[in-house]
Coordinates of C-alpha atoms and ligand atoms in Angstrom, one line a residue:
X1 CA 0.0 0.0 0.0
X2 CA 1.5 3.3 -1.0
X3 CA 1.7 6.3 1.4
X4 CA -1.2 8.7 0.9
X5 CA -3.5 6.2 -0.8
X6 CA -5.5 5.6 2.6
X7 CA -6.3 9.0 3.4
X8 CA -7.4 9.9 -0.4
X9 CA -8.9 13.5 -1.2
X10 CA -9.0 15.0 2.5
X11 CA -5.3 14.0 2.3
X12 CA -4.7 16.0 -0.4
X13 CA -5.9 18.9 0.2
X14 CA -4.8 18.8 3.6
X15 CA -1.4 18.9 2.1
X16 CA -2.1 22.0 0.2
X17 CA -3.8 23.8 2.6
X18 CA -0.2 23.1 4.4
X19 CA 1.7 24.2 1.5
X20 CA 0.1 27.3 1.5
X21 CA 0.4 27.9 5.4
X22 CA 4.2 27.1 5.2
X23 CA 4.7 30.0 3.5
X24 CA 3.7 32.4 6.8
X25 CA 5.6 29.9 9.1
X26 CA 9.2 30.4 10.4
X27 CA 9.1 27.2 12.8
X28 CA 7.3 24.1 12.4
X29 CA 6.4 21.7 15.4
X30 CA 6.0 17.7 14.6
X31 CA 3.9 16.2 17.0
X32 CA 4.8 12.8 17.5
X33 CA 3.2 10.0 19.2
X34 CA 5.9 9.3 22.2
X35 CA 4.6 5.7 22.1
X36 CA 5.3 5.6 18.4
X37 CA 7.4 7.9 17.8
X38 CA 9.1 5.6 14.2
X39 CA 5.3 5.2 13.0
X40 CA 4.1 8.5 13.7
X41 CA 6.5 10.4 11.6
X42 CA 5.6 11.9 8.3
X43 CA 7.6 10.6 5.5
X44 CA 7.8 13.6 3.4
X45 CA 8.5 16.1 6.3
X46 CA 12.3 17.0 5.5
X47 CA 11.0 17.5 1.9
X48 CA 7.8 19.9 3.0
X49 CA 9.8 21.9 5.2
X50 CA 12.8 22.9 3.4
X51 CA 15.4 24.6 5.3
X52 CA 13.0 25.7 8.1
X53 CA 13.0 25.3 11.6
X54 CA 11.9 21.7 12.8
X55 CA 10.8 20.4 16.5
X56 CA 10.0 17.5 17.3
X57 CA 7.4 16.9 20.4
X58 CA 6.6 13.5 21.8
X59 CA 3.1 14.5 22.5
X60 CA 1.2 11.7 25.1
X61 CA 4.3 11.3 27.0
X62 CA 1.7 10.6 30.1
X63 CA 0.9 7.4 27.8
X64 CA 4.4 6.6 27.1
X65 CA 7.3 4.8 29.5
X66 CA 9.5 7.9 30.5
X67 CA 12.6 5.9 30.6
X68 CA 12.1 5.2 26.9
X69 CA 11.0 8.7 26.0
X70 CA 13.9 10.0 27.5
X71 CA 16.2 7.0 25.2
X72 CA 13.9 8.9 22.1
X73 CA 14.7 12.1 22.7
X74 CA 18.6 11.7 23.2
X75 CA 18.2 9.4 20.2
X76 CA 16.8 12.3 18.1
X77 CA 19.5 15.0 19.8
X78 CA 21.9 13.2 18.5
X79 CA 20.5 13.7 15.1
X80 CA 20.6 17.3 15.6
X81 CA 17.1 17.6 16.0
X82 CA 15.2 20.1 19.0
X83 CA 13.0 17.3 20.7
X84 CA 11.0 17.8 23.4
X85 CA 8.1 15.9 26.0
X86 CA 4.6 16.9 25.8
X87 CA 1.7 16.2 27.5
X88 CA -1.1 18.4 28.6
X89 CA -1.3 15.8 31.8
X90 CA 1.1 17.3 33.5
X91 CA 2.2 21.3 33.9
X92 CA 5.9 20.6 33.7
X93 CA 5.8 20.0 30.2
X94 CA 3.9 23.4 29.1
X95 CA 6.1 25.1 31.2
X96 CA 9.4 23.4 29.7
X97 CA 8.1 23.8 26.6
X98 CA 7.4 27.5 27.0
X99 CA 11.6 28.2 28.6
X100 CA 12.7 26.7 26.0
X101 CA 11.2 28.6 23.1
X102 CA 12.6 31.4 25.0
X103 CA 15.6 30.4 25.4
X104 CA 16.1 29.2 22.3
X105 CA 14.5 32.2 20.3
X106 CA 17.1 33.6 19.0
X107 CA 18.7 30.5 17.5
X108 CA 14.9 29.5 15.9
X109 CA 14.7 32.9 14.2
X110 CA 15.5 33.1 11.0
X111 CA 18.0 36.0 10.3
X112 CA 16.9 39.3 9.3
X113 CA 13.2 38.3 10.5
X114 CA 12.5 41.3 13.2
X115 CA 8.5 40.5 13.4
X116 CA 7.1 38.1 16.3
X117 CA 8.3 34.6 14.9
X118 CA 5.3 32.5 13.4
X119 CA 5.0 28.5 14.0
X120 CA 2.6 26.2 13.4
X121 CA 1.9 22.8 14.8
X122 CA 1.5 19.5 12.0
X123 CA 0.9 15.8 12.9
X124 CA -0.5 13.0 12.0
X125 CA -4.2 12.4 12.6
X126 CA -5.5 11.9 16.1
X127 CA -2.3 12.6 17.3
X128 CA -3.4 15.7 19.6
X129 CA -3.0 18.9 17.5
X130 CA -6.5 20.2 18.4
X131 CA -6.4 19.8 22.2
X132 CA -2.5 20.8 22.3
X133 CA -3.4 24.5 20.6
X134 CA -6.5 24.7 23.1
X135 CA -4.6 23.7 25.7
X136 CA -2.0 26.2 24.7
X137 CA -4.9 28.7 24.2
X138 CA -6.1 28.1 27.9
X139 CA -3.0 27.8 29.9
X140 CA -0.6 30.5 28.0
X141 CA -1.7 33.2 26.4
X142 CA -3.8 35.8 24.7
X143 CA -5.3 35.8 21.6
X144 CA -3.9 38.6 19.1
X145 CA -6.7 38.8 17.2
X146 CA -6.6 41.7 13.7
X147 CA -2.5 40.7 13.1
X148 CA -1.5 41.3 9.6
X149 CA -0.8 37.9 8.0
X150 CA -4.1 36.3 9.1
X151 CA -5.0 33.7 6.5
X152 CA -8.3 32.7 5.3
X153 CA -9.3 33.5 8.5
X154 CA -7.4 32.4 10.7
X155 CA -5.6 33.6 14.0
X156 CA -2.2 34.1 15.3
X157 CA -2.2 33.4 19.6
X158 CA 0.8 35.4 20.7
X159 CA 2.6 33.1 23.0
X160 CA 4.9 35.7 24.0
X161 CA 5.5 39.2 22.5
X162 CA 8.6 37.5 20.2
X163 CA 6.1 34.2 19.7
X164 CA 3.0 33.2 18.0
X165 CA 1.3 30.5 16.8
X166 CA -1.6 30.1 14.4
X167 CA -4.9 28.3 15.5
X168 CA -5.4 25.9 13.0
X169 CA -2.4 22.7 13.1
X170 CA -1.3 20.9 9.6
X171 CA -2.4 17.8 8.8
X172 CA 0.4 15.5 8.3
X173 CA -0.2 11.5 6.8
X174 CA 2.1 8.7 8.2
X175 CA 4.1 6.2 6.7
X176 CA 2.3 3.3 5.7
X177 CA 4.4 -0.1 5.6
X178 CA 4.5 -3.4 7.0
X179 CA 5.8 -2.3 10.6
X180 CA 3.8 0.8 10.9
X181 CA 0.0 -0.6 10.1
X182 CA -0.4 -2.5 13.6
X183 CA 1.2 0.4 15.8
X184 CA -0.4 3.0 14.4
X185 CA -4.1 0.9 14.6
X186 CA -2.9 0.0 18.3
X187 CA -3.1 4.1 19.1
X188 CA -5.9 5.2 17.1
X189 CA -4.2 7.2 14.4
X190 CA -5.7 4.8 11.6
X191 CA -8.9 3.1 11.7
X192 CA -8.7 -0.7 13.9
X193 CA -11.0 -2.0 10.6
X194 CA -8.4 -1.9 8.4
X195 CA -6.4 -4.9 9.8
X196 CA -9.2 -6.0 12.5
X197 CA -9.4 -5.5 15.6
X198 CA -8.7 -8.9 17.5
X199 CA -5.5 -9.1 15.0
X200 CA -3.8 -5.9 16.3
X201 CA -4.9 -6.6 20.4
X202 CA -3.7 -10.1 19.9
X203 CA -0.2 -8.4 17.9
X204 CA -0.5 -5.7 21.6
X205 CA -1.1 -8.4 23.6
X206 CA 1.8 -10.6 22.2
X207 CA 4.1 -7.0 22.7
X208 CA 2.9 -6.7 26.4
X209 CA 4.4 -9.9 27.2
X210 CA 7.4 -10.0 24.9
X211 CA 8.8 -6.2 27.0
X212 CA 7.5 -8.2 30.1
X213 CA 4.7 -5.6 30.9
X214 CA 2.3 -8.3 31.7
X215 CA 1.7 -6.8 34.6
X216 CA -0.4 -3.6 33.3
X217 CA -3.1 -6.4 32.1
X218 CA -3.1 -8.3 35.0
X219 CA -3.9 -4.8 37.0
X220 CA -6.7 -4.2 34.9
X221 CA -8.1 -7.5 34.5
X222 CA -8.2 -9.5 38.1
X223 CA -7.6 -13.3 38.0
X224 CA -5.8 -14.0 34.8
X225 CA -3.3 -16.4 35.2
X226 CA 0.0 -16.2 33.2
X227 CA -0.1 -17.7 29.7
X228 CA 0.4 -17.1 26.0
X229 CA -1.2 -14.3 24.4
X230 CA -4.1 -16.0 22.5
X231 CA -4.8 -17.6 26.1
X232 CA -4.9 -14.3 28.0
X233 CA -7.1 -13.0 25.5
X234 CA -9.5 -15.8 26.1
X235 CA -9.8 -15.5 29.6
X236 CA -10.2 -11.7 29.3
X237 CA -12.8 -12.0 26.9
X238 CA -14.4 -14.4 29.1
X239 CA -14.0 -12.1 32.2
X240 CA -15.9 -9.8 30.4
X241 CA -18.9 -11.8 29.4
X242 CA -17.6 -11.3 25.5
X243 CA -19.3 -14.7 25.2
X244 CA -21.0 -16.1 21.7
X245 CA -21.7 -19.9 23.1
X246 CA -20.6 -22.1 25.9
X247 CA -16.9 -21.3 26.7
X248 CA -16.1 -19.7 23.3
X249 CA -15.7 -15.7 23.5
X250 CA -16.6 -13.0 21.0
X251 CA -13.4 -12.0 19.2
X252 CA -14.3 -8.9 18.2
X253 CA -16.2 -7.9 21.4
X254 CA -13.4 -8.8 23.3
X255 CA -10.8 -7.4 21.0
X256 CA -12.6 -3.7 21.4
X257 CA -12.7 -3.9 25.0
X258 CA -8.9 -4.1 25.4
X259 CA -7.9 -1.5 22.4
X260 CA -10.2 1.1 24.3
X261 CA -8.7 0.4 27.6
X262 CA -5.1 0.3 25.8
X263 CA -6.2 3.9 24.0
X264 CA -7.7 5.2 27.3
X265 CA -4.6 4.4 29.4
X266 CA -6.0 1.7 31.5
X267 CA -3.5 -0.7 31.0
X268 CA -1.2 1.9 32.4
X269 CA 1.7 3.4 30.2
X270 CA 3.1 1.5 27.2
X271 CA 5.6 2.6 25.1
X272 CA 5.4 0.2 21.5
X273 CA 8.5 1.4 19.8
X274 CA 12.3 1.8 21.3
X275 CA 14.6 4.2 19.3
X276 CA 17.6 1.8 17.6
X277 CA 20.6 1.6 19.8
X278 CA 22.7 4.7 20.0
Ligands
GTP1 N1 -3.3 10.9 27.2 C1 -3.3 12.0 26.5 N2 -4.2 12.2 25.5 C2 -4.2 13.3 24.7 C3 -3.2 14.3 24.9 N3 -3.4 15.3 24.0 C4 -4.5 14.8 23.3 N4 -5.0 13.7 23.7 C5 -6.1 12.9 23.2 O1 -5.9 12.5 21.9 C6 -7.1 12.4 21.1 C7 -7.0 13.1 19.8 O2 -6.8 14.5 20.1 P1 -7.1 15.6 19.0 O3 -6.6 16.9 19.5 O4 -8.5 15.5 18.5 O5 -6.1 15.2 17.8 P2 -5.9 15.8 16.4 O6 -4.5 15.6 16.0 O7 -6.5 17.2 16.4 O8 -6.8 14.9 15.5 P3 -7.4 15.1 14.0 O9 -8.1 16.5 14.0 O10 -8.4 14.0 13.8 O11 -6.3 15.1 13.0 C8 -8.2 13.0 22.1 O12 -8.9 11.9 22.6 C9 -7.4 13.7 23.1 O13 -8.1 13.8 24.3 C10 -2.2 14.1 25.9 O14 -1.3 14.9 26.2 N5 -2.3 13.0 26.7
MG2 MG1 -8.0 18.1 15.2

Protein backbone atom coordinates (compact mmCIF):
# COMPACT_ATOMS: atom_id res chain seq x y z
CA UNK A 1 0.00 0.00 0.00
CA UNK A 2 1.54 3.30 -0.97
CA UNK A 3 1.70 6.29 1.45
CA UNK A 4 -1.19 8.74 0.93
CA UNK A 5 -3.55 6.21 -0.81
CA UNK A 6 -5.45 5.60 2.60
CA UNK A 7 -6.28 9.04 3.43
CA UNK A 8 -7.37 9.88 -0.41
CA UNK A 9 -8.91 13.47 -1.23
CA UNK A 10 -8.98 15.01 2.53
CA UNK A 11 -5.28 13.97 2.31
CA UNK A 12 -4.67 15.99 -0.43
CA UNK A 13 -5.88 18.93 0.24
CA UNK A 14 -4.75 18.84 3.63
CA UNK A 15 -1.40 18.86 2.12
CA UNK A 16 -2.07 21.96 0.17
CA UNK A 17 -3.85 23.75 2.61
CA UNK A 18 -0.21 23.12 4.38
CA UNK A 19 1.70 24.22 1.50
CA UNK A 20 0.14 27.29 1.45
CA UNK A 21 0.41 27.88 5.40
CA UNK A 22 4.21 27.08 5.18
CA UNK A 23 4.71 30.02 3.49
CA UNK A 24 3.74 32.38 6.82
CA UNK A 25 5.60 29.88 9.10
CA UNK A 26 9.24 30.38 10.42
CA UNK A 27 9.11 27.18 12.78
CA UNK A 28 7.31 24.07 12.38
CA UNK A 29 6.42 21.67 15.38
CA UNK A 30 5.99 17.75 14.55
CA UNK A 31 3.92 16.21 16.95
CA UNK A 32 4.79 12.77 17.52
CA UNK A 33 3.16 10.01 19.15
CA UNK A 34 5.88 9.26 22.24
CA UNK A 35 4.62 5.65 22.14
CA UNK A 36 5.31 5.60 18.39
CA UNK A 37 7.42 7.92 17.79
CA UNK A 38 9.12 5.58 14.23
CA UNK A 39 5.34 5.18 13.00
CA UNK A 40 4.07 8.47 13.70
CA UNK A 41 6.49 10.36 11.59
CA UNK A 42 5.58 11.85 8.33
CA UNK A 43 7.64 10.65 5.53
CA UNK A 44 7.78 13.64 3.38
CA UNK A 45 8.55 16.13 6.26
CA UNK A 46 12.30 16.96 5.46
CA UNK A 47 10.98 17.54 1.94
CA UNK A 48 7.77 19.94 2.99
CA UNK A 49 9.79 21.88 5.19
CA UNK A 50 12.82 22.91 3.38
CA UNK A 51 15.35 24.58 5.29
CA UNK A 52 13.04 25.71 8.12
CA UNK A 53 13.03 25.27 11.61
CA UNK A 54 11.88 21.67 12.81
CA UNK A 55 10.78 20.45 16.49
CA UNK A 56 10.04 17.46 17.35
CA UNK A 57 7.44 16.85 20.40
CA UNK A 58 6.62 13.51 21.78
CA UNK A 59 3.13 14.54 22.52
CA UNK A 60 1.20 11.75 25.07
CA UNK A 61 4.31 11.29 26.98
CA UNK A 62 1.74 10.63 30.06
CA UNK A 63 0.90 7.44 27.81
CA UNK A 64 4.39 6.60 27.15
CA UNK A 65 7.30 4.76 29.54
CA UNK A 66 9.45 7.94 30.52
CA UNK A 67 12.62 5.86 30.55
CA UNK A 68 12.13 5.24 26.88
CA UNK A 69 11.04 8.67 26.03
CA UNK A 70 13.90 9.96 27.45
CA UNK A 71 16.15 6.99 25.16
CA UNK A 72 13.88 8.86 22.08
CA UNK A 73 14.74 12.09 22.73
CA UNK A 74 18.61 11.75 23.16
CA UNK A 75 18.20 9.41 20.22
CA UNK A 76 16.78 12.32 18.13
CA UNK A 77 19.54 15.02 19.81
CA UNK A 78 21.85 13.22 18.45
CA UNK A 79 20.54 13.66 15.10
CA UNK A 80 20.60 17.28 15.55
CA UNK A 81 17.05 17.64 15.99
CA UNK A 82 15.16 20.13 19.03
CA UNK A 83 12.98 17.32 20.70
CA UNK A 84 11.00 17.76 23.44
CA UNK A 85 8.13 15.90 25.95
CA UNK A 86 4.61 16.86 25.76
CA UNK A 87 1.71 16.18 27.46
CA UNK A 88 -1.15 18.36 28.64
CA UNK A 89 -1.29 15.84 31.79
CA UNK A 90 1.13 17.35 33.54
CA UNK A 91 2.18 21.29 33.90
CA UNK A 92 5.90 20.62 33.69
CA UNK A 93 5.83 20.04 30.25
CA UNK A 94 3.95 23.37 29.10
CA UNK A 95 6.14 25.11 31.20
CA UNK A 96 9.37 23.45 29.68
CA UNK A 97 8.09 23.85 26.61
CA UNK A 98 7.39 27.49 27.03
CA UNK A 99 11.59 28.21 28.59
CA UNK A 100 12.73 26.67 25.97
CA UNK A 101 11.20 28.63 23.11
CA UNK A 102 12.60 31.40 25.03
CA UNK A 103 15.62 30.41 25.45
CA UNK A 104 16.10 29.21 22.31
CA UNK A 105 14.52 32.15 20.27
CA UNK A 106 17.07 33.65 18.99
CA UNK A 107 18.73 30.51 17.53
CA UNK A 108 14.92 29.47 15.86
CA UNK A 109 14.67 32.93 14.21
CA UNK A 110 15.49 33.14 11.00
CA UNK A 111 17.99 36.00 10.28
CA UNK A 112 16.93 39.28 9.34
CA UNK A 113 13.18 38.35 10.49
CA UNK A 114 12.52 41.33 13.19
CA UNK A 115 8.52 40.46 13.37
CA UNK A 116 7.10 38.10 16.31
CA UNK A 117 8.30 34.58 14.93
CA UNK A 118 5.28 32.51 13.37
CA UNK A 119 5.05 28.48 13.96
CA UNK A 120 2.58 26.21 13.41
CA UNK A 121 1.88 22.82 14.77
CA UNK A 122 1.51 19.52 12.01
CA UNK A 123 0.94 15.77 12.89
CA UNK A 124 -0.48 13.04 11.99
CA UNK A 125 -4.18 12.44 12.57
CA UNK A 126 -5.45 11.86 16.11
CA UNK A 127 -2.33 12.63 17.27
CA UNK A 128 -3.41 15.68 19.62
CA UNK A 129 -2.99 18.95 17.45
CA UNK A 130 -6.47 20.18 18.40
CA UNK A 131 -6.37 19.76 22.18
CA UNK A 132 -2.51 20.82 22.26
CA UNK A 133 -3.44 24.54 20.57
CA UNK A 134 -6.53 24.65 23.08
CA UNK A 135 -4.59 23.71 25.69
CA UNK A 136 -1.98 26.22 24.73
CA UNK A 137 -4.88 28.70 24.21
CA UNK A 138 -6.15 28.05 27.93
CA UNK A 139 -3.03 27.80 29.87
CA UNK A 140 -0.55 30.48 28.00
CA UNK A 141 -1.67 33.22 26.42
CA UNK A 142 -3.77 35.84 24.74
CA UNK A 143 -5.32 35.84 21.56
CA UNK A 144 -3.87 38.56 19.13
CA UNK A 145 -6.67 38.85 17.16
CA UNK A 146 -6.61 41.70 13.66
CA UNK A 147 -2.52 40.70 13.07
CA UNK A 148 -1.52 41.28 9.60
CA UNK A 149 -0.83 37.92 8.05
CA UNK A 150 -4.06 36.26 9.06
CA UNK A 151 -4.99 33.66 6.48
CA UNK A 152 -8.31 32.70 5.31
CA UNK A 153 -9.34 33.54 8.50
CA UNK A 154 -7.39 32.36 10.68
CA UNK A 155 -5.58 33.56 13.96
CA UNK A 156 -2.19 34.07 15.26
CA UNK A 157 -2.19 33.44 19.61
CA UNK A 158 0.77 35.37 20.67
CA UNK A 159 2.55 33.13 22.99
CA UNK A 160 4.95 35.72 23.97
CA UNK A 161 5.55 39.23 22.52
CA UNK A 162 8.56 37.48 20.23
CA UNK A 163 6.06 34.16 19.67
CA UNK A 164 2.97 33.18 17.98
CA UNK A 165 1.35 30.47 16.82
CA UNK A 166 -1.58 30.14 14.36
CA UNK A 167 -4.93 28.34 15.47
CA UNK A 168 -5.41 25.91 13.04
CA UNK A 169 -2.45 22.67 13.08
CA UNK A 170 -1.33 20.87 9.58
CA UNK A 171 -2.36 17.77 8.81
CA UNK A 172 0.43 15.54 8.26
CA UNK A 173 -0.16 11.47 6.83
CA UNK A 174 2.09 8.66 8.23
CA UNK A 175 4.12 6.21 6.66
CA UNK A 176 2.28 3.35 5.69
CA UNK A 177 4.41 -0.10 5.57
CA UNK A 178 4.48 -3.44 6.98
CA UNK A 179 5.77 -2.30 10.58
CA UNK A 180 3.83 0.76 10.90
CA UNK A 181 0.01 -0.59 10.06
CA UNK A 182 -0.36 -2.52 13.61
CA UNK A 183 1.17 0.36 15.75
CA UNK A 184 -0.45 3.03 14.36
CA UNK A 185 -4.11 0.89 14.64
CA UNK A 186 -2.85 0.02 18.31
CA UNK A 187 -3.10 4.10 19.13
CA UNK A 188 -5.93 5.22 17.15
CA UNK A 189 -4.19 7.16 14.38
CA UNK A 190 -5.73 4.78 11.58
CA UNK A 191 -8.91 3.10 11.67
CA UNK A 192 -8.71 -0.68 13.87
CA UNK A 193 -10.96 -2.03 10.56
CA UNK A 194 -8.40 -1.92 8.36
CA UNK A 195 -6.37 -4.89 9.77
CA UNK A 196 -9.22 -6.03 12.47
CA UNK A 197 -9.39 -5.52 15.58
CA UNK A 198 -8.71 -8.92 17.49
CA UNK A 199 -5.47 -9.14 15.01
CA UNK A 200 -3.81 -5.87 16.28
CA UNK A 201 -4.92 -6.63 20.35
CA UNK A 202 -3.66 -10.10 19.94
CA UNK A 203 -0.19 -8.41 17.88
CA UNK A 204 -0.52 -5.70 21.62
CA UNK A 205 -1.11 -8.37 23.62
CA UNK A 206 1.77 -10.57 22.16
CA UNK A 207 4.07 -6.97 22.67
CA UNK A 208 2.93 -6.75 26.43
CA UNK A 209 4.44 -9.94 27.17
CA UNK A 210 7.44 -9.96 24.85
CA UNK A 211 8.84 -6.24 26.99
CA UNK A 212 7.53 -8.17 30.08
CA UNK A 213 4.72 -5.60 30.94
CA UNK A 214 2.34 -8.29 31.68
CA UNK A 215 1.72 -6.79 34.59
CA UNK A 216 -0.41 -3.60 33.34
CA UNK A 217 -3.13 -6.40 32.15
CA UNK A 218 -3.06 -8.30 35.05
CA UNK A 219 -3.94 -4.78 37.04
CA UNK A 220 -6.68 -4.24 34.91
CA UNK A 221 -8.10 -7.55 34.53
CA UNK A 222 -8.16 -9.53 38.07
CA UNK A 223 -7.56 -13.26 37.99
CA UNK A 224 -5.83 -13.99 34.80
CA UNK A 225 -3.29 -16.37 35.16
CA UNK A 226 -0.04 -16.23 33.22
CA UNK A 227 -0.07 -17.67 29.74
CA UNK A 228 0.39 -17.10 25.97
CA UNK A 229 -1.25 -14.27 24.38
CA UNK A 230 -4.07 -16.00 22.49
CA UNK A 231 -4.80 -17.56 26.13
CA UNK A 232 -4.90 -14.34 27.97
CA UNK A 233 -7.12 -13.01 25.49
CA UNK A 234 -9.53 -15.84 26.06
CA UNK A 235 -9.83 -15.54 29.64
CA UNK A 236 -10.25 -11.74 29.28
CA UNK A 237 -12.83 -12.03 26.87
CA UNK A 238 -14.36 -14.40 29.09
CA UNK A 239 -14.03 -12.11 32.20
CA UNK A 240 -15.93 -9.82 30.39
CA UNK A 241 -18.88 -11.75 29.44
CA UNK A 242 -17.60 -11.32 25.52
CA UNK A 243 -19.30 -14.67 25.16
CA UNK A 244 -20.97 -16.12 21.74
CA UNK A 245 -21.72 -19.87 23.09
CA UNK A 246 -20.64 -22.11 25.86
CA UNK A 247 -16.88 -21.32 26.70
CA UNK A 248 -16.11 -19.67 23.33
CA UNK A 249 -15.67 -15.67 23.49
CA UNK A 250 -16.59 -12.98 21.05
CA UNK A 251 -13.40 -11.96 19.16
CA UNK A 252 -14.34 -8.86 18.16
CA UNK A 253 -16.18 -7.89 21.37
CA UNK A 254 -13.44 -8.85 23.27
CA UNK A 255 -10.82 -7.39 20.99
CA UNK A 256 -12.63 -3.68 21.42
CA UNK A 257 -12.72 -3.89 25.03
CA UNK A 258 -8.90 -4.06 25.38
CA UNK A 259 -7.92 -1.54 22.43
CA UNK A 260 -10.15 1.07 24.30
CA UNK A 261 -8.73 0.37 27.65
CA UNK A 262 -5.13 0.35 25.77
CA UNK A 263 -6.17 3.92 24.01
CA UNK A 264 -7.71 5.22 27.32
CA UNK A 265 -4.56 4.43 29.37
CA UNK A 266 -6.05 1.71 31.46
CA UNK A 267 -3.51 -0.72 30.99
CA UNK A 268 -1.18 1.93 32.43
CA UNK A 269 1.72 3.40 30.24
CA UNK A 270 3.11 1.54 27.21
CA UNK A 271 5.59 2.65 25.05
CA UNK A 272 5.40 0.25 21.48
CA UNK A 273 8.48 1.43 19.85
CA UNK A 274 12.33 1.80 21.34
CA UNK A 275 14.63 4.18 19.33
CA UNK A 276 17.61 1.83 17.60
CA UNK A 277 20.57 1.58 19.83
CA UNK A 278 22.66 4.69 19.95
N1 LIG B 1 -3.27 10.94 27.21
C1 LIG B 1 -3.29 12.02 26.46
N2 LIG B 1 -4.23 12.16 25.50
C2 LIG B 1 -4.19 13.28 24.75
C3 LIG B 1 -3.23 14.28 24.91
N3 LIG B 1 -3.45 15.25 23.98
C4 LIG B 1 -4.53 14.84 23.27
N4 LIG B 1 -4.98 13.66 23.72
C5 LIG B 1 -6.14 12.89 23.21
O1 LIG B 1 -5.89 12.48 21.89
C6 LIG B 1 -7.12 12.40 21.14
C7 LIG B 1 -6.97 13.12 19.83
O2 LIG B 1 -6.79 14.50 20.07
P1 LIG B 1 -7.10 15.62 18.96
O3 LIG B 1 -6.65 16.92 19.52
O4 LIG B 1 -8.50 15.52 18.51
O5 LIG B 1 -6.13 15.16 17.80
P2 LIG B 1 -5.94 15.83 16.36
O6 LIG B 1 -4.50 15.64 16.02
O7 LIG B 1 -6.47 17.22 16.35
O8 LIG B 1 -6.81 14.85 15.47
P3 LIG B 1 -7.42 15.15 13.99
O9 LIG B 1 -8.06 16.50 14.03
O10 LIG B 1 -8.40 14.02 13.83
O11 LIG B 1 -6.30 15.05 13.04
C8 LIG B 1 -8.18 12.97 22.07
O12 LIG B 1 -8.89 11.91 22.63
C9 LIG B 1 -7.39 13.73 23.11
O13 LIG B 1 -8.06 13.80 24.34
C10 LIG B 1 -2.23 14.12 25.95
O14 LIG B 1 -1.33 14.92 26.18
N5 LIG B 1 -2.32 12.96 26.67
MG1 LIG C 1 -7.98 18.11 15.18
Amino acid sequence: MKDGQWYPGSMAKALETLRQDLKIIDLVIELLDARIPFSSRNPAIAGLLGSKKHILLLHKADRAEEAITERWLSYYRAENYYALPFSIHGKKFLNQFLSFLKTEEANLRPTRIKRPLRMMFVGIPNVGKSTIINFIVKKAVARAANQPGITRGRQWIRITPGLELLDTPGVLWPRIAEDTTLPLAAVGAMPPERIGIDEIVLWLIKLFLEKGREGNLFLRYKDLTPGSAEDLFHQIGLSQGCLISEGKVDPKRTAGIILRDFQNGSLGRFTIEEPPCL
